[in-house]
PDB file of C-alpha atoms in Angstrom:
ATOM      1  CA  MET A   1     -27.291  -4.483  -8.717  1.00  0.00           C
ATOM      2  CA  TYR A   2     -26.666  -6.348  -5.172  1.00  0.00           C
ATOM      3  CA  ARG A   3     -29.769  -7.669  -3.649  1.00  0.00           C
ATOM      4  CA  ALA A   4     -28.575  -7.048   0.287  1.00  0.00           C
ATOM      5  CA  VAL A   5     -25.996  -5.350   2.006  1.00  0.00           C
ATOM      6  CA  ILE A   6     -24.418  -6.649   5.157  1.00  0.00           C
ATOM      7  CA  PHE A   7     -22.085  -4.397   7.581  1.00  0.00           C
ATOM      8  CA  ASP A   8     -19.148  -5.060   9.836  1.00  0.00           C
ATOM      9  CA  PHE A   9     -20.220  -3.128  13.224  1.00  0.00           C
ATOM     10  CA  ASP A  10     -16.791  -2.059  15.079  1.00  0.00           C
ATOM     11  CA  GLY A  11     -15.006   0.224  13.090  1.00  0.00           C
ATOM     12  CA  THR A  12     -17.446   0.457  10.179  1.00  0.00           C
ATOM     13  CA  ILE A  13     -20.755   1.634  11.563  1.00  0.00           C
ATOM     14  CA  ILE A  14     -18.874   3.807  14.551  1.00  0.00           C
ATOM     15  CA  ASP A  15     -14.924   4.078  15.072  1.00  0.00           C
ATOM     16  CA  THR A  16     -14.699   1.795  17.763  1.00  0.00           C
ATOM     17  CA  GLU A  17     -11.266   0.128  17.523  1.00  0.00           C
ATOM     18  CA  GLN A  18      -9.274   3.783  18.132  1.00  0.00           C
ATOM     19  CA  HIS A  19     -11.315   4.089  21.136  1.00  0.00           C
ATOM     20  CA  LEU A  20     -10.940   0.559  22.701  1.00  0.00           C
ATOM     21  CA  PHE A  21      -7.105   1.153  21.848  1.00  0.00           C
ATOM     22  CA  GLN A  22      -7.285   4.386  24.048  1.00  0.00           C
ATOM     23  CA  ILE A  23      -9.268   2.741  27.216  1.00  0.00           C
ATOM     24  CA  ILE A  24      -6.841  -0.243  27.397  1.00  0.00           C
ATOM     25  CA  ASN A  25      -3.751   1.864  27.357  1.00  0.00           C
ATOM     26  CA  LYS A  26      -5.542   3.975  30.182  1.00  0.00           C
ATOM     27  CA  HIS A  27      -6.155   1.168  32.227  1.00  0.00           C
ATOM     28  CA  LEU A  28      -2.988  -0.140  31.521  1.00  0.00           C
ATOM     29  CA  LEU A  29      -0.875   3.257  32.335  1.00  0.00           C
ATOM     30  CA  ASN A  30      -3.080   3.662  35.396  1.00  0.00           C
ATOM     31  CA  ASN A  31      -1.675   0.000  36.742  1.00  0.00           C
ATOM     32  CA  GLY A  32       1.797   1.243  36.143  1.00  0.00           C
ATOM     33  CA  LEU A  33       2.521  -1.129  33.276  1.00  0.00           C
ATOM     34  CA  GLU A  34       3.462   0.167  29.584  1.00  0.00           C
ATOM     35  CA  GLY A  35       0.968   0.403  27.088  1.00  0.00           C
ATOM     36  CA  ILE A  36       0.238  -1.709  24.264  1.00  0.00           C
ATOM     37  CA  SER A  37       1.257  -0.172  20.253  1.00  0.00           C
ATOM     38  CA  VAL A  38      -0.759   0.584  17.407  1.00  0.00           C
ATOM     39  CA  ASP A  39       0.560  -2.320  15.439  1.00  0.00           C
ATOM     40  CA  TYR A  40      -0.071  -4.501  18.169  1.00  0.00           C
ATOM     41  CA  TYR A  41      -3.614  -3.639  18.456  1.00  0.00           C
ATOM     42  CA  ARG A  42      -3.912  -3.709  14.927  1.00  0.00           C
ATOM     43  CA  GLN A  43      -3.369  -7.248  14.318  1.00  0.00           C
ATOM     44  CA  SER A  44      -6.618  -8.147  17.067  1.00  0.00           C
ATOM     45  CA  ILE A  45      -8.792  -5.762  14.923  1.00  0.00           C
ATOM     46  CA  GLY A  46     -11.923  -7.902  13.362  1.00  0.00           C
ATOM     47  CA  GLY A  47     -11.543 -11.141  14.998  1.00  0.00           C
ATOM     48  CA  ALA A  48     -11.940 -12.952  18.149  1.00  0.00           C
ATOM     49  CA  ALA A  49      -8.706 -10.698  19.800  1.00  0.00           C
ATOM     50  CA  THR A  50      -7.441 -14.320  21.759  1.00  0.00           C
ATOM     51  CA  GLU A  51      -3.942 -12.795  22.367  1.00  0.00           C
ATOM     52  CA  LEU A  52      -4.886  -9.631  23.006  1.00  0.00           C
ATOM     53  CA  HIS A  53      -7.223 -10.774  25.622  1.00  0.00           C
ATOM     54  CA  GLU A  54      -4.930 -13.009  26.760  1.00  0.00           C
ATOM     55  CA  TYR A  55      -2.445 -10.687  27.224  1.00  0.00           C
ATOM     56  CA  LEU A  56      -4.260  -8.170  29.377  1.00  0.00           C
ATOM     57  CA  GLU A  57      -5.494 -10.652  31.476  1.00  0.00           C
ATOM     58  CA  ARG A  58      -2.116 -11.749  32.492  1.00  0.00           C
ATOM     59  CA  GLN A  59      -1.204  -8.099  32.711  1.00  0.00           C
ATOM     60  CA  LEU A  60      -3.981  -6.910  34.797  1.00  0.00           C
ATOM     61  CA  GLY A  61      -6.056 -10.035  36.174  1.00  0.00           C
ATOM     62  CA  THR A  62      -9.444 -11.132  34.941  1.00  0.00           C
ATOM     63  CA  GLU A  63     -11.582  -8.611  36.464  1.00  0.00           C
ATOM     64  CA  ASN A  64      -9.674  -5.279  35.747  1.00  0.00           C
ATOM     65  CA  LYS A  65      -9.449  -6.794  32.046  1.00  0.00           C
ATOM     66  CA  ALA A  66     -13.039  -6.874  32.061  1.00  0.00           C
ATOM     67  CA  ALA A  67     -13.405  -3.303  33.184  1.00  0.00           C
ATOM     68  CA  ILE A  68     -11.694  -2.108  30.006  1.00  0.00           C
ATOM     69  CA  TYR A  69     -14.587  -3.512  27.913  1.00  0.00           C
ATOM     70  CA  GLN A  70     -17.446  -2.748  30.335  1.00  0.00           C
ATOM     71  CA  GLU A  71     -16.061   0.886  29.937  1.00  0.00           C
ATOM     72  CA  HIS A  72     -15.461   0.341  26.020  1.00  0.00           C
ATOM     73  CA  ASN A  73     -19.185  -0.680  25.760  1.00  0.00           C
ATOM     74  CA  ALA A  74     -20.878   1.866  28.468  1.00  0.00           C
ATOM     75  CA  THR A  75     -18.913   4.870  26.935  1.00  0.00           C
ATOM     76  CA  SER A  76     -19.391   3.714  22.730  1.00  0.00           C
ATOM     77  CA  VAL A  77     -22.508   4.708  23.032  1.00  0.00           C
ATOM     78  CA  ASP A  78     -21.390   8.396  22.551  1.00  0.00           C
ATOM     79  CA  LEU A  79     -19.510   7.561  19.483  1.00  0.00           C
ATOM     80  CA  PRO A  80     -20.899   9.437  16.284  1.00  0.00           C
ATOM     81  CA  ILE A  81     -21.849   7.521  12.585  1.00  0.00           C
ATOM     82  CA  ASN A  82     -20.172   7.043  10.243  1.00  0.00           C
ATOM     83  CA  GLU A  83     -21.667   9.855   7.813  1.00  0.00           C
ATOM     84  CA  GLU A  84     -20.695   7.893   4.692  1.00  0.00           C
ATOM     85  CA  ILE A  85     -22.060   4.594   6.109  1.00  0.00           C
ATOM     86  CA  GLU A  86     -25.413   6.361   7.213  1.00  0.00           C
ATOM     87  CA  LYS A  87     -25.848   7.686   3.631  1.00  0.00           C
ATOM     88  CA  ILE A  88     -25.652   4.075   2.409  1.00  0.00           C
ATOM     89  CA  MET A  89     -28.421   2.628   5.229  1.00  0.00           C
ATOM     90  CA  LYS A  90     -30.496   5.325   3.852  1.00  0.00           C
ATOM     91  CA  TYR A  91     -29.799   4.917  -0.142  1.00  0.00           C
ATOM     92  CA  CYS A  92     -30.946   1.012   0.960  1.00  0.00           C
ATOM     93  CA  LYS A  93     -33.429   1.671   3.317  1.00  0.00           C
ATOM     94  CA  GLN A  94     -35.908   3.738   0.509  1.00  0.00           C
ATOM     95  CA  ARG A  95     -34.747   1.115  -2.026  1.00  0.00           C
ATOM     96  CA  HIS A  96     -36.040  -1.728   0.273  1.00  0.00           C
ATOM     97  CA  ILE A  97     -32.873  -2.869  -0.295  1.00  0.00           C
ATOM     98  CA  PRO A  98     -32.627  -5.450   3.311  1.00  0.00           C
ATOM     99  CA  MET A  99     -29.726  -4.514   5.312  1.00  0.00           C
ATOM    100  CA  ALA A 100     -27.780  -6.958   7.930  1.00  0.00           C
ATOM    101  CA  ILE A 101     -24.397  -6.626  10.724  1.00  0.00           C
ATOM    102  CA  ALA A 102     -22.258  -9.549  10.955  1.00  0.00           C
ATOM    103  CA  THR A 103     -20.447  -8.626  13.600  1.00  0.00           C
ATOM    104  CA  SER A 104     -17.707 -10.361  15.904  1.00  0.00           C
ATOM    105  CA  SER A 105     -18.349  -8.703  18.490  1.00  0.00           C
ATOM    106  CA  TYR A 106     -21.253 -10.428  21.077  1.00  0.00           C
ATOM    107  CA  ARG A 107     -25.043  -8.352  19.993  1.00  0.00           C
ATOM    108  CA  LYS A 108     -25.681  -7.894  23.928  1.00  0.00           C
ATOM    109  CA  ASP A 109     -22.490  -5.480  23.810  1.00  0.00           C
ATOM    110  CA  ILE A 110     -23.100  -3.519  20.722  1.00  0.00           C
ATOM    111  CA  THR A 111     -27.388  -3.411  21.498  1.00  0.00           C
ATOM    112  CA  PRO A 112     -27.120  -0.258  23.448  1.00  0.00           C
ATOM    113  CA  THR A 113     -25.179   1.961  20.632  1.00  0.00           C
ATOM    114  CA  PHE A 114     -26.989   0.158  18.361  1.00  0.00           C
ATOM    115  CA  GLN A 115     -30.519   1.288  19.407  1.00  0.00           C
ATOM    116  CA  ARG A 116     -28.772   4.418  20.372  1.00  0.00           C
ATOM    117  CA  LEU A 117     -28.206   5.042  16.849  1.00  0.00           C
ATOM    118  CA  GLY A 118     -31.664   3.943  15.666  1.00  0.00           C
ATOM    119  CA  LEU A 119     -30.489   1.404  13.683  1.00  0.00           C
ATOM    120  CA  GLY A 120     -33.468  -0.895  14.102  1.00  0.00           C
ATOM    121  CA  GLU A 121     -34.922   1.154  11.081  1.00  0.00           C
ATOM    122  CA  TYR A 122     -32.316  -0.085   9.194  1.00  0.00           C
ATOM    123  CA  MET A 123     -31.149  -3.607  10.044  1.00  0.00           C
ATOM    124  CA  ASP A 124     -33.363  -7.106   9.157  1.00  0.00           C
ATOM    125  CA  VAL A 125     -30.661  -9.384  10.696  1.00  0.00           C
ATOM    126  CA  ILE A 126     -28.030  -9.143  13.246  1.00  0.00           C
ATOM    127  CA  VAL A 127     -25.434 -11.710  13.669  1.00  0.00           C
ATOM    128  CA  GLY A 128     -22.686 -11.893  16.697  1.00  0.00           C
ATOM    129  CA  ARG A 129     -19.962 -13.991  18.596  1.00  0.00           C
ATOM    130  CA  GLU A 130     -22.955 -15.683  20.316  1.00  0.00           C
ATOM    131  CA  ASP A 131     -24.506 -17.424  17.350  1.00  0.00           C
ATOM    132  CA  VAL A 132     -21.882 -18.756  15.628  1.00  0.00           C
ATOM    133  CA  GLU A 133     -18.676 -21.481  16.128  1.00  0.00           C
ATOM    134  CA  ALA A 134     -15.979 -19.300  15.000  1.00  0.00           C
ATOM    135  CA  VAL A 135     -16.176 -15.551  14.226  1.00  0.00           C
ATOM    136  CA  LYS A 136     -13.726 -13.350  11.580  1.00  0.00           C
ATOM    137  CA  PRO A 137     -11.707 -14.080   9.484  1.00  0.00           C
ATOM    138  CA  ASN A 138     -13.970 -17.295   9.325  1.00  0.00           C
ATOM    139  CA  PRO A 139     -16.860 -17.227   6.988  1.00  0.00           C
ATOM    140  CA  GLU A 140     -19.484 -18.018   9.537  1.00  0.00           C
ATOM    141  CA  LEU A 141     -20.698 -14.779  10.497  1.00  0.00           C
ATOM    142  CA  TYR A 142     -21.503 -13.808   7.029  1.00  0.00           C
ATOM    143  CA  LEU A 143     -22.603 -17.569   5.752  1.00  0.00           C
ATOM    144  CA  THR A 144     -25.184 -17.149   8.566  1.00  0.00           C
ATOM    145  CA  ALA A 145     -26.489 -13.440   8.203  1.00  0.00           C
ATOM    146  CA  VAL A 146     -27.033 -14.231   4.152  1.00  0.00           C
ATOM    147  CA  GLN A 147     -28.791 -17.374   5.197  1.00  0.00           C
ATOM    148  CA  GLN A 148     -30.653 -15.012   7.507  1.00  0.00           C
ATOM    149  CA  LEU A 149     -31.570 -12.417   4.659  1.00  0.00           C
ATOM    150  CA  ASN A 150     -32.188 -15.784   2.300  1.00  0.00           C
ATOM    151  CA  TYR A 151     -30.051 -14.589  -0.246  1.00  0.00           C
ATOM    152  CA  ASN A 152     -27.310 -16.358  -2.249  1.00  0.00           C
ATOM    153  CA  PRO A 153     -23.922 -14.474  -1.138  1.00  0.00           C
ATOM    154  CA  VAL A 154     -22.768 -13.636  -4.838  1.00  0.00           C
ATOM    155  CA  ASN A 155     -26.329 -11.124  -4.242  1.00  0.00           C
ATOM    156  CA  CYS A 156     -24.833  -9.421  -1.198  1.00  0.00           C
ATOM    157  CA  LEU A 157     -22.118  -6.052  -0.803  1.00  0.00           C
ATOM    158  CA  ALA A 158     -20.210  -6.611   2.403  1.00  0.00           C
ATOM    159  CA  ILE A 159     -18.806  -3.683   3.798  1.00  0.00           C
ATOM    160  CA  GLU A 160     -15.904  -4.051   6.130  1.00  0.00           C
ATOM    161  CA  ASP A 161     -13.093  -1.945   7.618  1.00  0.00           C
ATOM    162  CA  SER A 162     -10.437  -4.845   8.537  1.00  0.00           C
ATOM    163  CA  VAL A 163      -7.995  -7.684   7.107  1.00  0.00           C
ATOM    164  CA  ASN A 164      -9.799 -10.086   9.052  1.00  0.00           C
ATOM    165  CA  GLY A 165     -13.437  -8.810   7.734  1.00  0.00           C
ATOM    166  CA  ALA A 166     -12.979  -8.570   4.419  1.00  0.00           C
ATOM    167  CA  THR A 167     -11.316 -11.812   4.693  1.00  0.00           C
ATOM    168  CA  ALA A 168     -14.727 -13.433   6.182  1.00  0.00           C
ATOM    169  CA  ALA A 169     -16.753 -11.545   3.536  1.00  0.00           C
ATOM    170  CA  VAL A 170     -14.842 -12.929   0.612  1.00  0.00           C
ATOM    171  CA  GLN A 171     -14.478 -16.520   1.920  1.00  0.00           C
ATOM    172  CA  ALA A 172     -18.222 -16.625   2.202  1.00  0.00           C
ATOM    173  CA  GLY A 173     -18.267 -15.445  -1.417  1.00  0.00           C
ATOM    174  CA  LEU A 174     -19.261 -11.619  -0.818  1.00  0.00           C
ATOM    175  CA  ASP A 175     -18.331  -9.197  -2.831  1.00  0.00           C
ATOM    176  CA  VAL A 176     -16.496  -6.774  -0.165  1.00  0.00           C
ATOM    177  CA  ILE A 177     -15.721  -3.004   0.086  1.00  0.00           C
ATOM    178  CA  VAL A 178     -12.928  -1.736   2.247  1.00  0.00           C
ATOM    179  CA  ASN A 179     -13.684   1.185   4.108  1.00  0.00           C
ATOM    180  CA  THR A 180     -10.343   1.865   6.628  1.00  0.00           C
ATOM    181  CA  ASN A 181     -10.454   4.313   9.832  1.00  0.00           C
ATOM    182  CA  LYS A 182      -7.176   5.169  11.223  1.00  0.00           C
ATOM    183  CA  MET A 183      -6.400   1.773  12.820  1.00  0.00           C
ATOM    184  CA  THR A 184      -7.107  -0.169  10.156  1.00  0.00           C
ATOM    185  CA  GLU A 185      -5.819   2.192   7.294  1.00  0.00           C
ATOM    186  CA  GLU A 186      -2.401   0.234   7.500  1.00  0.00           C
ATOM    187  CA  GLN A 187      -3.418  -3.328   7.463  1.00  0.00           C
ATOM    188  CA  PRO A 188      -2.014  -5.380   4.691  1.00  0.00           C
ATOM    189  CA  PHE A 189      -4.944  -5.519   2.498  1.00  0.00           C
ATOM    190  CA  GLU A 190      -3.130  -6.982  -0.383  1.00  0.00           C
ATOM    191  CA  THR A 191      -4.484 -10.270   1.007  1.00  0.00           C
ATOM    192  CA  VAL A 192      -7.942  -9.389   0.179  1.00  0.00           C
ATOM    193  CA  ASN A 193      -9.719  -9.825  -3.144  1.00  0.00           C
ATOM    194  CA  TYR A 194     -11.864  -6.678  -2.744  1.00  0.00           C
ATOM    195  CA  ILE A 195     -13.931  -4.498  -5.143  1.00  0.00           C
ATOM    196  CA  ALA A 196     -12.901  -0.857  -3.845  1.00  0.00           C
ATOM    197  CA  ARG A 197     -11.584   0.635  -1.209  1.00  0.00           C
ATOM    198  CA  ASP A 198     -12.141   3.788   0.702  1.00  0.00           C
ATOM    199  CA  ILE A 199     -14.953   5.401  -1.507  1.00  0.00           C
ATOM    200  CA  THR A 200     -17.906   7.388  -0.422  1.00  0.00           C
ATOM    201  CA  ALA A 201     -21.404   6.831  -0.242  1.00  0.00           C
ATOM    202  CA  SER A 202     -21.787   8.457  -3.922  1.00  0.00           C
ATOM    203  CA  GLU A 203     -19.468   6.556  -5.208  1.00  0.00           C
ATOM    204  CA  MET A 204     -20.647   3.123  -4.032  1.00  0.00           C
ATOM    205  CA  ILE A 205     -23.831   4.139  -5.129  1.00  0.00           C
ATOM    206  CA  THR A 206     -22.996   4.997  -8.408  1.00  0.00           C
ATOM    207  CA  LYS A 207     -21.078   2.247  -9.274  1.00  0.00           C
ATOM    208  CA  LEU A 208     -22.422  -0.407  -7.296  1.00  0.00           C
ATOM    209  CA  PHE A 209     -26.077  -0.202  -7.447  1.00  0.00           C
ATOM    210  CA  GLU A 210     -27.014   2.521 -10.104  1.00  0.00           C
ATOM    211  CA  SER A 211     -24.434   1.473 -12.925  1.00  0.00           C
ATOM    212  CA  ASN A 212     -26.666  -1.292 -15.560  1.00  0.00           C
ATOM    213  CA  GLU A 213     -24.261  -4.289 -14.232  1.00  0.00           C
ATOM    214  CA  ARG A 214     -26.929  -6.172 -12.275  1.00  0.00           C
ATOM    215  CA  ARG A 215     -26.638  -8.999  -9.830  1.00  0.00           C
TER     216      ARG A 215
END
């Protein structure tokens, strides 16, 4: 049984990816510009999204680009939690399994949604972009979360939705479950050594927490 679980935030706990994609294209179209493609957006998911940020700044300018993310952060609070992830959180809490969030987003940006969803009831640790030198696919976010939980990486399970995030978890030494969404389901996960993909909470609990295999 795993001794701790570390969750990605965007696209895993809530589906912010579709939400941000739609807001970006709304702002581009409102400024008389062509929207970005799904394939182009997918390349940025789970990491620093440097190329996407630079593209938007070139097209819209600094202030208009900032307005996209301000709207995204302000309206993400209305997004529902992933029901399967919530079931895992409740299971872990009932069994006193520590939990953490490792996100490439800034902690300050996810805090309103974190609070609205009541995630403080579950999470022992939150590690965000301001806490590390490099974000996913670099493993530092996961290594930092594991260190703060005071566990060995091999005893921890990561739950991710993107190639960048899953790569970071694997490189940090964690086993990773990949649970995709509409924006990440077609990413090239063949490059990632995950242990399971797109499984329900019940399947995850049965196979990874209640089997005879100990970790």
